[in-house]
Short mmCIF file of C-alpha atoms in Angstrom, two decimals:
data_model
loop_
_atom_site.label_atom_id
_atom_site.label_comp_id
_atom_site.label_asym_id
_atom_site.label_seq_id
_atom_site.Cartn_x
_atom_site.Cartn_y
_atom_site.Cartn_z
CA GLU A 816 83.68 -38.57 8.69
CA VAL A 817 83.44 -41.86 6.81
CA HIS A 818 86.71 -42.97 5.25
CA LEU A 819 87.43 -46.10 3.21
CA LEU A 820 90.99 -46.88 2.17
CA GLU A 821 91.72 -49.79 -0.17
CA SER A 822 95.08 -51.50 -0.59
CA GLY A 823 96.57 -54.72 -1.92
CA GLY A 824 96.22 -54.24 -5.65
CA GLY A 825 99.06 -54.77 -8.10
CA LEU A 826 100.33 -56.52 -11.20
CA VAL A 827 99.76 -60.28 -11.20
CA GLN A 828 100.07 -63.01 -13.80
CA PRO A 829 97.04 -64.90 -15.08
CA GLY A 830 96.11 -67.58 -12.58
CA GLY A 831 97.63 -65.62 -9.72
CA SER A 832 96.12 -64.36 -6.48
CA LEU A 833 95.88 -61.19 -4.43
CA ARG A 834 94.24 -60.13 -1.18
CA LEU A 835 92.57 -56.74 -1.29
CA SER A 836 91.89 -54.86 1.94
CA CYS A 837 89.68 -51.92 2.83
CA ALA A 838 90.28 -50.09 6.10
CA ALA A 839 87.14 -48.33 7.31
CA SER A 840 86.76 -45.49 9.79
CA GLY A 841 84.22 -42.89 10.89
CA PHE A 842 81.25 -45.24 11.39
CA SER A 843 80.19 -48.36 13.30
CA PHE A 844 81.65 -50.82 10.82
CA ALA A 845 79.89 -53.96 12.10
CA ASN A 846 76.46 -52.38 11.63
CA TYR A 847 76.67 -52.03 7.86
CA ALA A 848 76.87 -54.28 4.82
CA MET A 849 79.85 -53.69 2.58
CA SER A 850 80.60 -54.45 -1.06
CA TRP A 851 83.31 -54.51 -3.68
CA VAL A 852 82.59 -52.85 -7.03
CA ARG A 853 85.05 -52.85 -9.93
CA GLN A 854 85.63 -50.67 -12.95
CA ALA A 855 87.68 -51.84 -15.91
CA PRO A 856 89.86 -49.19 -17.59
CA GLY A 857 87.56 -46.87 -19.51
CA GLY A 858 84.56 -48.97 -18.54
CA GLY A 859 81.51 -48.83 -16.32
CA LEU A 860 80.82 -49.98 -12.79
CA LYS A 861 80.20 -53.65 -12.00
CA TRP A 862 79.19 -55.11 -8.66
CA VAL A 863 81.51 -57.92 -7.52
CA SER A 864 80.58 -59.08 -4.03
CA SER A 865 78.78 -58.10 -0.80
CA ILE A 866 78.88 -59.12 2.84
CA GLY A 867 76.50 -58.49 5.71
CA GLY A 868 77.51 -56.72 8.90
CA SER A 869 78.13 -59.88 10.90
CA GLY A 870 80.04 -61.50 8.05
CA THR A 871 77.67 -64.44 7.80
CA ALA A 872 75.83 -63.49 4.61
CA THR A 873 77.92 -63.24 1.45
CA TYR A 874 76.96 -62.66 -2.18
CA TYR A 875 78.89 -62.86 -5.44
CA ALA A 876 78.50 -61.97 -9.08
CA ASP A 877 78.42 -65.06 -11.28
CA SER A 878 81.63 -63.96 -13.01
CA VAL A 879 83.67 -64.29 -9.81
CA LYS A 880 81.83 -67.03 -7.90
CA GLY A 881 84.22 -69.77 -6.83
CA ARG A 882 87.29 -67.59 -7.46
CA PHE A 883 86.78 -64.62 -5.13
CA THR A 884 86.05 -64.69 -1.38
CA ILE A 885 84.77 -61.71 0.58
CA SER A 886 85.29 -61.47 4.34
CA ARG A 887 85.52 -58.92 7.11
CA ASP A 888 87.20 -58.49 10.49
CA ASN A 889 84.94 -56.27 12.57
CA SER A 890 87.54 -56.06 15.34
CA LYS A 891 89.90 -54.40 12.86
CA ASN A 892 87.23 -52.45 10.89
CA THR A 893 88.57 -54.05 7.72
CA LEU A 894 86.95 -55.59 4.64
CA TYR A 895 88.81 -58.10 2.47
CA LEU A 896 88.54 -59.63 -0.97
CA GLN A 897 90.65 -62.70 -1.72
CA VAL A 898 90.96 -62.93 -5.49
CA ASN A 899 92.22 -66.21 -6.96
CA SER A 900 92.59 -67.70 -10.44
CA LEU A 901 92.82 -64.22 -11.89
CA ARG A 902 92.04 -63.63 -15.55
CA ALA A 903 92.83 -60.74 -17.87
CA GLU A 904 89.18 -59.67 -17.69
CA ASP A 905 89.54 -59.14 -13.92
CA THR A 906 91.81 -56.16 -14.62
CA ALA A 907 90.08 -53.21 -12.99
CA LEU A 908 90.04 -50.62 -10.27
CA TYR A 909 88.42 -52.30 -7.26
CA TYR A 910 86.34 -50.03 -5.04
CA CYS A 911 85.25 -50.76 -1.50
CA ALA A 912 81.77 -49.34 -0.91
CA LYS A 913 79.52 -49.01 2.12
CA HIS A 914 75.77 -49.62 2.15
CA PRO A 915 73.55 -47.33 4.28
CA TYR A 916 72.01 -50.34 6.08
CA ASP A 917 72.92 -53.90 7.06
CA THR A 918 71.73 -55.26 3.73
CA ASN A 919 73.25 -55.27 0.28
CA ARG A 920 69.78 -54.53 -1.18
CA ALA A 921 70.67 -50.87 -0.91
CA SER A 922 72.60 -48.12 -2.60
CA PHE A 923 76.25 -47.33 -1.91
CA ASP A 924 76.52 -44.19 0.21
CA TYR A 925 80.31 -44.05 0.56
CA TRP A 926 83.14 -45.24 -1.68
CA GLY A 927 86.89 -45.57 -1.31
CA GLN A 928 89.33 -44.36 -3.95
CA GLY A 929 90.01 -47.86 -5.26
CA THR A 930 92.96 -50.22 -5.67
CA LEU A 931 94.12 -51.25 -9.14
CA VAL A 932 94.44 -54.90 -10.09
CA THR A 933 96.24 -55.62 -13.36
CA VAL A 934 96.32 -59.17 -14.67
CA SER A 935 98.95 -59.61 -17.34
CA SER A 936 101.85 -61.87 -18.24
CA GLU B 815 68.85 -60.55 -13.83
CA ILE B 816 67.85 -56.92 -14.40
CA VAL B 817 69.70 -55.09 -17.18
CA LEU B 818 69.78 -51.29 -17.03
CA THR B 819 70.10 -49.33 -20.27
CA GLN B 820 71.07 -45.67 -20.03
CA SER B 821 70.48 -43.13 -22.77
CA PRO B 822 71.85 -41.18 -24.38
CA GLY B 823 75.41 -42.43 -24.20
CA THR B 824 76.69 -38.87 -24.41
CA LEU B 825 74.83 -35.60 -23.83
CA SER B 826 76.48 -32.42 -25.13
CA LEU B 827 75.09 -29.34 -23.39
CA SER B 828 76.13 -25.86 -22.30
CA PRO B 829 76.27 -24.55 -18.72
CA GLY B 830 72.85 -23.34 -17.65
CA GLU B 831 70.97 -25.85 -19.81
CA ARG B 832 68.77 -28.65 -18.52
CA ALA B 833 70.00 -32.25 -18.69
CA ILE B 834 67.61 -35.19 -18.83
CA LEU B 835 69.15 -38.65 -18.44
CA SER B 836 67.22 -41.88 -18.91
CA CYS B 837 67.60 -45.29 -17.26
CA ARG B 838 65.43 -48.13 -18.51
CA ALA B 839 65.23 -51.50 -16.74
CA SER B 840 64.59 -54.86 -18.41
CA GLN B 841 62.21 -55.76 -15.57
CA SER B 842 60.28 -53.70 -13.07
CA VAL B 843 62.49 -52.34 -10.28
CA ILE B 844 61.05 -53.35 -6.89
CA THR B 845 59.74 -50.48 -4.75
CA ARG B 846 61.71 -47.89 -6.73
CA TYR B 847 64.98 -49.35 -5.49
CA LEU B 848 67.06 -47.27 -7.87
CA ALA B 849 70.00 -44.94 -7.26
CA TRP B 850 71.97 -42.43 -9.34
CA TYR B 851 75.70 -41.70 -9.04
CA GLN B 852 78.03 -39.07 -10.46
CA GLN B 853 81.62 -39.90 -11.34
CA LYS B 854 84.25 -37.38 -12.35
CA PRO B 855 87.58 -38.39 -13.96
CA GLY B 856 89.99 -39.92 -11.45
CA GLN B 857 87.38 -39.92 -8.68
CA ALA B 858 85.16 -42.49 -7.03
CA PRO B 859 81.42 -42.41 -7.74
CA ARG B 860 79.26 -40.21 -5.53
CA LEU B 861 75.69 -41.03 -4.53
CA LEU B 862 73.26 -38.41 -5.82
CA ILE B 863 69.78 -39.94 -5.63
CA ASP B 864 68.43 -42.89 -3.63
CA GLY B 865 65.01 -44.56 -3.75
CA ALA B 866 64.52 -43.13 -7.25
CA SER B 867 63.81 -39.58 -6.02
CA SER B 868 65.48 -38.81 -2.66
CA ARG B 869 68.54 -36.61 -2.82
CA ALA B 870 71.53 -37.84 -0.83
CA THR B 871 73.07 -35.67 1.88
CA GLY B 872 74.60 -32.48 0.53
CA ILE B 873 73.32 -32.89 -3.03
CA PRO B 874 72.06 -29.59 -4.54
CA ASP B 875 68.38 -29.33 -5.40
CA ARG B 876 69.13 -28.83 -9.10
CA PHE B 877 69.45 -32.64 -9.15
CA SER B 878 66.15 -34.53 -9.14
CA GLY B 879 65.12 -38.11 -9.80
CA SER B 880 61.82 -39.53 -10.91
CA GLY B 881 60.22 -42.64 -12.31
CA SER B 882 58.99 -46.08 -11.33
CA GLY B 883 58.61 -49.56 -12.78
CA THR B 884 61.04 -49.77 -15.67
CA ASP B 885 61.60 -46.09 -16.55
CA PHE B 886 63.62 -43.67 -14.46
CA THR B 887 64.98 -40.18 -15.09
CA LEU B 888 67.69 -38.00 -13.59
CA THR B 889 67.20 -34.29 -14.29
CA ILE B 890 69.78 -31.56 -13.72
CA SER B 891 67.77 -28.36 -13.92
CA ARG B 892 70.60 -25.95 -14.75
CA LEU B 893 74.04 -27.37 -15.45
CA GLU B 894 76.90 -25.94 -13.42
CA PRO B 895 80.52 -26.34 -14.64
CA GLU B 896 81.13 -28.99 -11.96
CA ASP B 897 78.22 -31.14 -13.22
CA PHE B 898 80.00 -32.29 -16.36
CA ALA B 899 80.73 -35.91 -15.54
CA VAL B 900 79.51 -39.47 -16.09
CA TYR B 901 76.26 -40.55 -14.45
CA TYR B 902 75.28 -44.12 -13.58
CA CYS B 903 71.99 -45.61 -12.44
CA GLN B 904 71.94 -48.69 -10.21
CA GLN B 905 69.15 -51.03 -9.15
CA TYR B 906 69.21 -52.85 -5.83
CA GLY B 907 65.79 -54.45 -5.72
CA ARG B 908 66.85 -57.79 -7.13
CA SER B 909 70.05 -59.78 -7.05
CA PRO B 910 72.50 -59.33 -8.67
CA LEU B 911 73.00 -55.62 -8.05
CA ALA B 912 73.38 -53.91 -11.40
CA PHE B 913 74.56 -50.63 -12.88
CA GLY B 914 73.67 -49.02 -16.17
CA GLY B 915 76.39 -48.34 -18.73
CA GLY B 916 76.53 -44.63 -17.92
CA THR B 917 75.74 -41.32 -19.60
CA LYS B 918 78.51 -38.82 -20.15
CA VAL B 919 77.44 -35.19 -19.85
CA GLU B 920 79.98 -33.12 -21.73
CA ILE B 921 80.41 -29.43 -22.42
CA LYS B 922 79.09 -28.42 -25.82
#
């Protein structure tokens, strides 16, 4: 059974940083692209970033480019999102999501339960 | 960048009724690369439909997707109590990946 468990969220001041993690199990992690999707309180879903199975190919939404860095450790079956220079508008529940293939040009077939990032002074 | 517009914003229906949800894209979606998700309060989204019309594993056949180009539809043939939720469409044919704003299906 596929399982995705996010961690690392919390309350941070504007300009601060966090490292989000997503521990994956139940599938061959290195064979699939992974993404982060966020949802502001009461809002809709917004794609943040994706990474290919080998970790070489990475993609970012314009709103986070230069501030967020996606990476993965296939030996640990873990996905990461380093979030820097945080702004109030980055406040959201951050979901880790799996793609059904090794490409981010695909749907999201499994989702974690999310980790909450709150940016406030 | 493709923008997805979902309508209506809220759909008020009774159990047993048919629900028809619309997703309109600002540009043609490549090769019907469109998915639908269901999200219930406090839960993560769940994939319902992939490739515009293929039901995901375990999804009941009362859910169906159709459409191509810029106009897509999710139909729930007979609403069950557990179907009242928010539904999102998502396109993955062009970068950046994009979601629609969602349609809430509520009990009338």
